[in-house]
Amino acid sequence: MSLSQVLEVALGLALTYYLMGLVVSWMCQFVMNAFETRGRTLESVLRRIVGSKTLGQLLSMPQIRSLAPVRYQDWRSIFSRNARLVEKRVEKIPVSNLLDAFFDLAKLDIAASSEELIELINKLPPSEGKTELLRLVNSGVSNVLELRAKMALWFDGLMNQASEMFTALARRYVILFSLALTLVLGVDSIDLFRQLWATPDMRAIASVKAQAYIDQYGYEADTETLLAELEELTIHIGWSSVLKNAPPVDSFSDFLWFWLLKLTGLLMTTVAVAQGAPFWYDLLRKMTTVKSPSPNAPRSDETPAGLTSPTNPEPTPRAYG
């Protein structure tokens, strides 16, 4: 056993997880965009503020509607001569915009006294926003400017909650798609390790491809290329390997042990892929630098541009996004 052999096996494992992570990331972003997951998550928080009946009015306020992204109506529109662009669900709202829209909707800015303020608040439909307004007024907040400042803090907390909710949903998608892709390809980490350890040619291919991806593609590899590379790397360890190597059923102990190892290997792969392509990209970059240092290799503090991690698809500012 040599250090070079160990490193090549680690490169083969990391490269497989990295390629699978990129496919999972693409699948997650496609599904979340199709179902407008970010916008739906935001609306669930806005519904708490104004109630279900008033949600549509809040979303139609100019301060919020102007933030709606404009995209193709569906995937078929991309290929149509008369491509139709439509407004999608709002995905992020700065606290200042939400505050202005909420106070304009409730007409609270016109209140000249605390009595008028309470009267306007009582006209609002039942919601957490109404409850919070009444709590602040009853605690001594008597002018609109102070009320706006207090509500801004509350809105800021809610937008942070919305971001955390979306991150949790995205993480769920990552785990589910990691499991689905692992089962479809039949990539068993234990079997993959054995194949890499016993096959110098397979290790050499993985090592060369790892260096090529770090140097050329980063996070921006084409999805068709990814699937082709995955097929080449996993052709010996997929479900065809199971049919070829599975022991007969009459040898119950061997049969049970074989499938126990197979399920354990599949679970290990799922957990590894769910860490995300950025994690494996950074690890690959460090390992390829150790194996063959290059003067053009990116520094460890550089962050590649392109596809972001599905566990945190976009940087999360204070406004929901």
XYZ file of C-alpha atoms in Angstrom:
321
model
C 0.000 0.000 0.000
C 1.369 3.419 -0.974
C 0.321 6.971 -0.270
C -0.257 7.480 -3.998
C -2.680 4.530 -4.117
C -4.616 5.823 -1.115
C -4.801 9.297 -2.659
C -6.011 7.961 -5.999
C -8.743 5.939 -4.287
C -9.799 9.041 -2.346
C -9.822 11.044 -5.600
C -12.039 8.446 -7.257
C -14.532 8.502 -4.381
C -14.532 12.305 -4.162
C -14.911 12.700 -7.928
C -17.906 10.355 -8.005
C -19.575 12.187 -5.121
C -18.763 15.534 -6.741
C -20.314 14.563 -10.084
C -23.380 13.138 -8.369
C -23.614 16.273 -6.227
C -23.652 18.451 -9.339
C -26.464 16.390 -10.861
C -28.420 16.563 -7.595
C -27.880 20.326 -7.429
C -29.183 20.751 -10.982
C -32.221 18.580 -10.204
C -32.984 20.519 -7.016
C -32.770 23.908 -8.685
C -34.943 22.753 -11.575
C -37.670 21.436 -9.251
C -37.533 24.422 -6.883
C -37.789 26.856 -9.797
C -40.638 24.877 -11.369
C -42.645 24.814 -8.144
C -41.538 28.324 -7.064
C -40.504 26.944 -3.700
C -38.820 30.131 -2.551
C -41.849 32.261 -3.383
C -44.291 29.852 -1.751
C -42.179 29.785 1.403
C -42.173 33.572 1.535
C -45.950 33.692 1.063
C -46.455 31.344 3.997
C -44.715 33.911 6.211
C -46.578 36.862 4.686
C -49.846 35.024 5.356
C -49.001 35.115 9.049
C -48.576 38.897 8.862
C -51.819 39.858 7.109
C -53.976 36.713 7.085
C -55.030 34.524 4.169
C -57.804 36.811 2.903
C -55.578 39.886 2.699
C -52.474 38.162 1.305
C -53.406 38.869 -2.305
C -53.876 42.575 -1.547
C -50.472 42.764 0.111
C -48.757 41.020 -2.817
C -50.438 43.408 -5.265
C -49.070 46.490 -3.494
C -46.603 48.265 -5.827
C -43.767 48.060 -3.265
C -43.956 44.257 -3.485
C -45.283 43.517 -6.948
C -42.377 45.414 -8.501
C -40.052 42.790 -6.982
C -41.676 39.847 -8.806
C -39.204 38.056 -11.119
C -40.146 37.862 -14.807
C -39.520 34.485 -16.432
C -40.769 32.254 -19.223
C -44.283 30.954 -18.604
C -43.030 27.355 -18.849
C -40.170 25.378 -20.416
C -41.972 25.174 -23.772
C -41.947 28.963 -24.071
C -38.165 28.876 -24.469
C -38.544 27.204 -27.877
C -41.574 29.212 -28.998
C -41.295 32.054 -31.487
C -43.831 34.026 -29.460
C -42.182 33.382 -26.119
C -44.367 34.624 -23.284
C -42.843 36.125 -20.157
C -44.909 36.217 -16.985
C -44.467 37.440 -13.444
C -43.643 34.697 -10.966
C -44.037 34.673 -7.200
C -42.010 37.259 -5.324
C -38.934 35.537 -3.894
C -37.375 38.232 -1.737
C -38.626 41.402 -0.084
C -36.481 43.995 1.675
C -37.862 44.817 5.103
C -38.301 48.484 4.106
C -40.548 47.504 1.162
C -42.608 45.137 3.297
C -43.011 47.776 5.991
C -44.197 50.436 3.526
C -46.597 48.018 1.824
C -48.064 46.832 5.127
C -48.611 50.338 6.517
C -50.071 51.554 3.210
C -52.431 48.577 3.102
C -53.590 49.200 6.673
C -53.626 53.014 6.120
C -51.850 53.455 9.458
C -49.789 56.450 8.292
C -52.867 58.686 8.282
C -53.531 58.194 12.008
C -53.129 61.472 13.873
C -53.655 60.090 17.383
C -53.410 56.859 19.307
C -57.203 56.527 19.245
C -57.270 56.707 15.455
C -54.403 54.255 15.342
C -56.283 51.703 17.448
C -59.424 52.228 15.362
C -57.527 51.498 12.120
C -55.829 48.446 13.603
C -59.165 47.020 14.765
C -60.420 47.152 11.166
C -57.706 44.746 10.057
C -58.629 41.060 9.610
C -57.333 38.614 12.235
C -53.611 37.942 11.806
C -50.351 37.884 13.710
C -49.613 41.332 12.301
C -52.776 42.745 13.856
C -51.981 41.064 17.168
C -48.464 42.502 17.187
C -49.733 46.001 16.360
C -52.238 45.887 19.202
C -49.592 44.596 21.593
C -47.261 47.479 20.745
C -49.994 50.121 21.030
C -51.177 48.704 24.350
C -47.592 48.727 25.632
C -47.333 52.487 25.116
C -46.358 53.024 21.470
C -48.524 55.973 20.491
C -47.089 57.406 17.254
C -46.696 55.921 13.778
C -42.936 56.478 13.477
C -42.202 54.507 16.630
C -44.678 51.847 15.573
C -42.930 51.506 12.202
C -39.558 51.086 13.912
C -40.887 48.348 16.219
C -42.643 46.515 13.389
C -39.474 46.689 11.267
C -37.672 44.634 13.900
C -40.461 42.061 13.872
C -40.504 41.898 10.072
C -36.742 41.459 10.049
C -37.054 38.412 12.285
C -39.816 36.952 10.114
C -37.730 37.373 6.948
C -34.879 35.536 8.634
C -37.312 32.752 9.539
C -38.454 32.589 5.912
C -34.852 32.193 4.754
C -34.260 29.413 7.280
C -37.461 27.665 6.195
C -36.377 27.748 2.563
C -32.913 26.451 3.468
C -34.509 23.547 5.355
C -36.760 22.736 2.383
C -33.814 22.899 0.002
C -31.871 20.565 2.275
C -34.778 18.107 2.172
C -34.731 18.189 -1.636
C -30.983 17.531 -1.606
C -31.330 14.466 0.614
C -34.261 13.032 -1.357
C -32.597 13.533 -4.736
C -29.298 12.191 -3.409
C -31.107 9.032 -2.332
C -32.983 8.785 -5.648
C -29.841 9.218 -7.775
C -27.920 6.735 -5.633
C -30.643 4.117 -6.056
C -30.985 4.725 -9.803
C -27.239 4.396 -10.424
C -26.672 1.780 -7.743
C -23.508 3.519 -6.566
C -22.357 1.586 -3.529
C -19.466 3.317 -1.731
C -18.103 0.048 -0.341
C -18.101 -1.597 -3.766
C -16.669 1.578 -5.326
C -13.830 1.584 -2.809
C -13.033 -2.054 -3.576
C -13.102 -1.467 -7.327
C -10.826 1.558 -7.082
C -8.440 -0.228 -4.727
C -8.159 -3.299 -6.949
C -8.165 -1.587 -10.379
C -5.193 0.676 -11.180
C -6.730 1.712 -14.525
C -9.923 2.888 -12.827
C -7.892 4.881 -10.293
C -5.841 6.456 -13.067
C -8.969 7.485 -14.998
C -10.522 9.000 -11.871
C -7.303 10.874 -11.068
C -7.026 12.370 -14.560
C -10.707 13.329 -14.665
C -10.518 14.918 -11.228
C -7.661 17.162 -12.342
C -9.497 18.019 -15.580
C -12.669 19.046 -13.763
C -10.792 21.198 -11.278
C -8.853 22.913 -14.070
C -11.646 23.316 -16.637
C -15.169 23.036 -15.262
C -15.479 23.933 -11.607
C -19.178 24.170 -10.748
C -20.233 24.900 -14.330
C -19.994 21.452 -15.907
C -22.665 20.517 -18.440
C -25.303 18.112 -17.121
C -25.049 15.731 -20.094
C -21.284 15.579 -19.613
C -21.794 14.813 -15.932
C -24.076 11.875 -16.676
C -21.656 10.513 -19.263
C -18.746 10.766 -16.839
C -20.763 9.143 -14.072
C -21.692 6.262 -16.348
C -18.038 5.719 -17.236
C -16.914 5.818 -13.612
C -19.712 3.687 -12.171
C -20.217 1.170 -14.983
C -18.506 -1.534 -12.898
C -20.323 -0.842 -9.640
C -23.944 -0.244 -10.619
C -26.867 -2.653 -10.479
C -25.280 -4.794 -13.188
C -22.570 -5.609 -10.664
C -25.237 -6.719 -8.187
C -26.732 -9.193 -10.650
C -23.282 -10.504 -11.470
C -21.866 -10.808 -7.950
C -24.891 -11.526 -5.756
C -24.638 -14.927 -4.031
C -27.428 -17.500 -4.509
C -30.457 -17.307 -2.251
C -29.882 -20.817 -0.892
C -26.705 -19.534 0.797
C -28.721 -17.436 3.211
C -25.877 -16.071 5.371
C -23.814 -14.974 2.349
C -26.923 -13.566 0.663
C -27.878 -11.599 3.791
C -24.350 -10.291 4.322
C -24.080 -9.236 0.681
C -27.270 -7.164 0.807
C -26.412 -5.717 4.201
C -23.135 -4.425 2.787
C -24.938 -3.205 -0.328
C -27.510 -1.219 1.678
C -24.767 0.185 3.906
C -22.781 1.248 0.848
C -25.825 2.897 -0.737
C -26.548 4.756 2.493
C -22.930 5.932 2.696
C -23.173 7.232 -0.865
C -26.412 9.072 -0.128
C -24.910 10.770 2.927
C -21.766 11.694 1.005
C -23.600 13.137 -2.021
C -25.933 15.120 0.273
C -22.919 17.114 1.492
C -23.159 19.021 -1.786
C -20.921 19.583 -4.801
C -19.115 22.595 -3.218
C -17.868 20.405 -0.360
C -16.445 17.779 -2.712
C -15.099 20.416 -5.095
C -13.031 21.966 -2.305
C -11.804 18.531 -1.220
C -10.913 17.563 -4.784
C -9.040 20.818 -5.265
C -6.949 20.194 -2.163
C -6.230 16.580 -3.087
C -5.274 17.362 -6.683
C -2.983 20.109 -5.423
C -1.277 17.611 -3.116
C -0.989 15.011 -5.874
C 0.347 17.319 -8.594
C 0.937 20.926 -7.484
C 0.338 23.402 -10.304
C 1.295 27.084 -10.407
C -2.102 27.816 -11.994
C -4.112 25.948 -9.366
C -6.657 28.151 -7.551
C -5.779 29.226 -4.036
C -7.725 27.716 -1.149
C -9.301 31.087 -0.368
C -10.756 31.503 -3.869
C -14.429 30.742 -4.397
C -15.369 29.537 -7.892
C -18.242 31.239 -9.641
C -21.217 29.349 -10.960
C -23.635 26.936 -9.418
C -24.154 27.405 -5.698
C -24.887 24.763 -3.111
C -28.568 23.566 -2.952
C -28.358 23.676 0.794
C -27.924 27.440 0.450
C -28.745 28.212 -3.201
C -28.159 31.925 -2.828
C -26.486 34.125 -0.248
C -29.078 35.080 2.363
C -29.315 38.840 2.957
C -31.394 40.387 5.709
C -34.240 40.685 3.249
C -35.729 37.276 2.542
C -33.830 35.694 -0.323
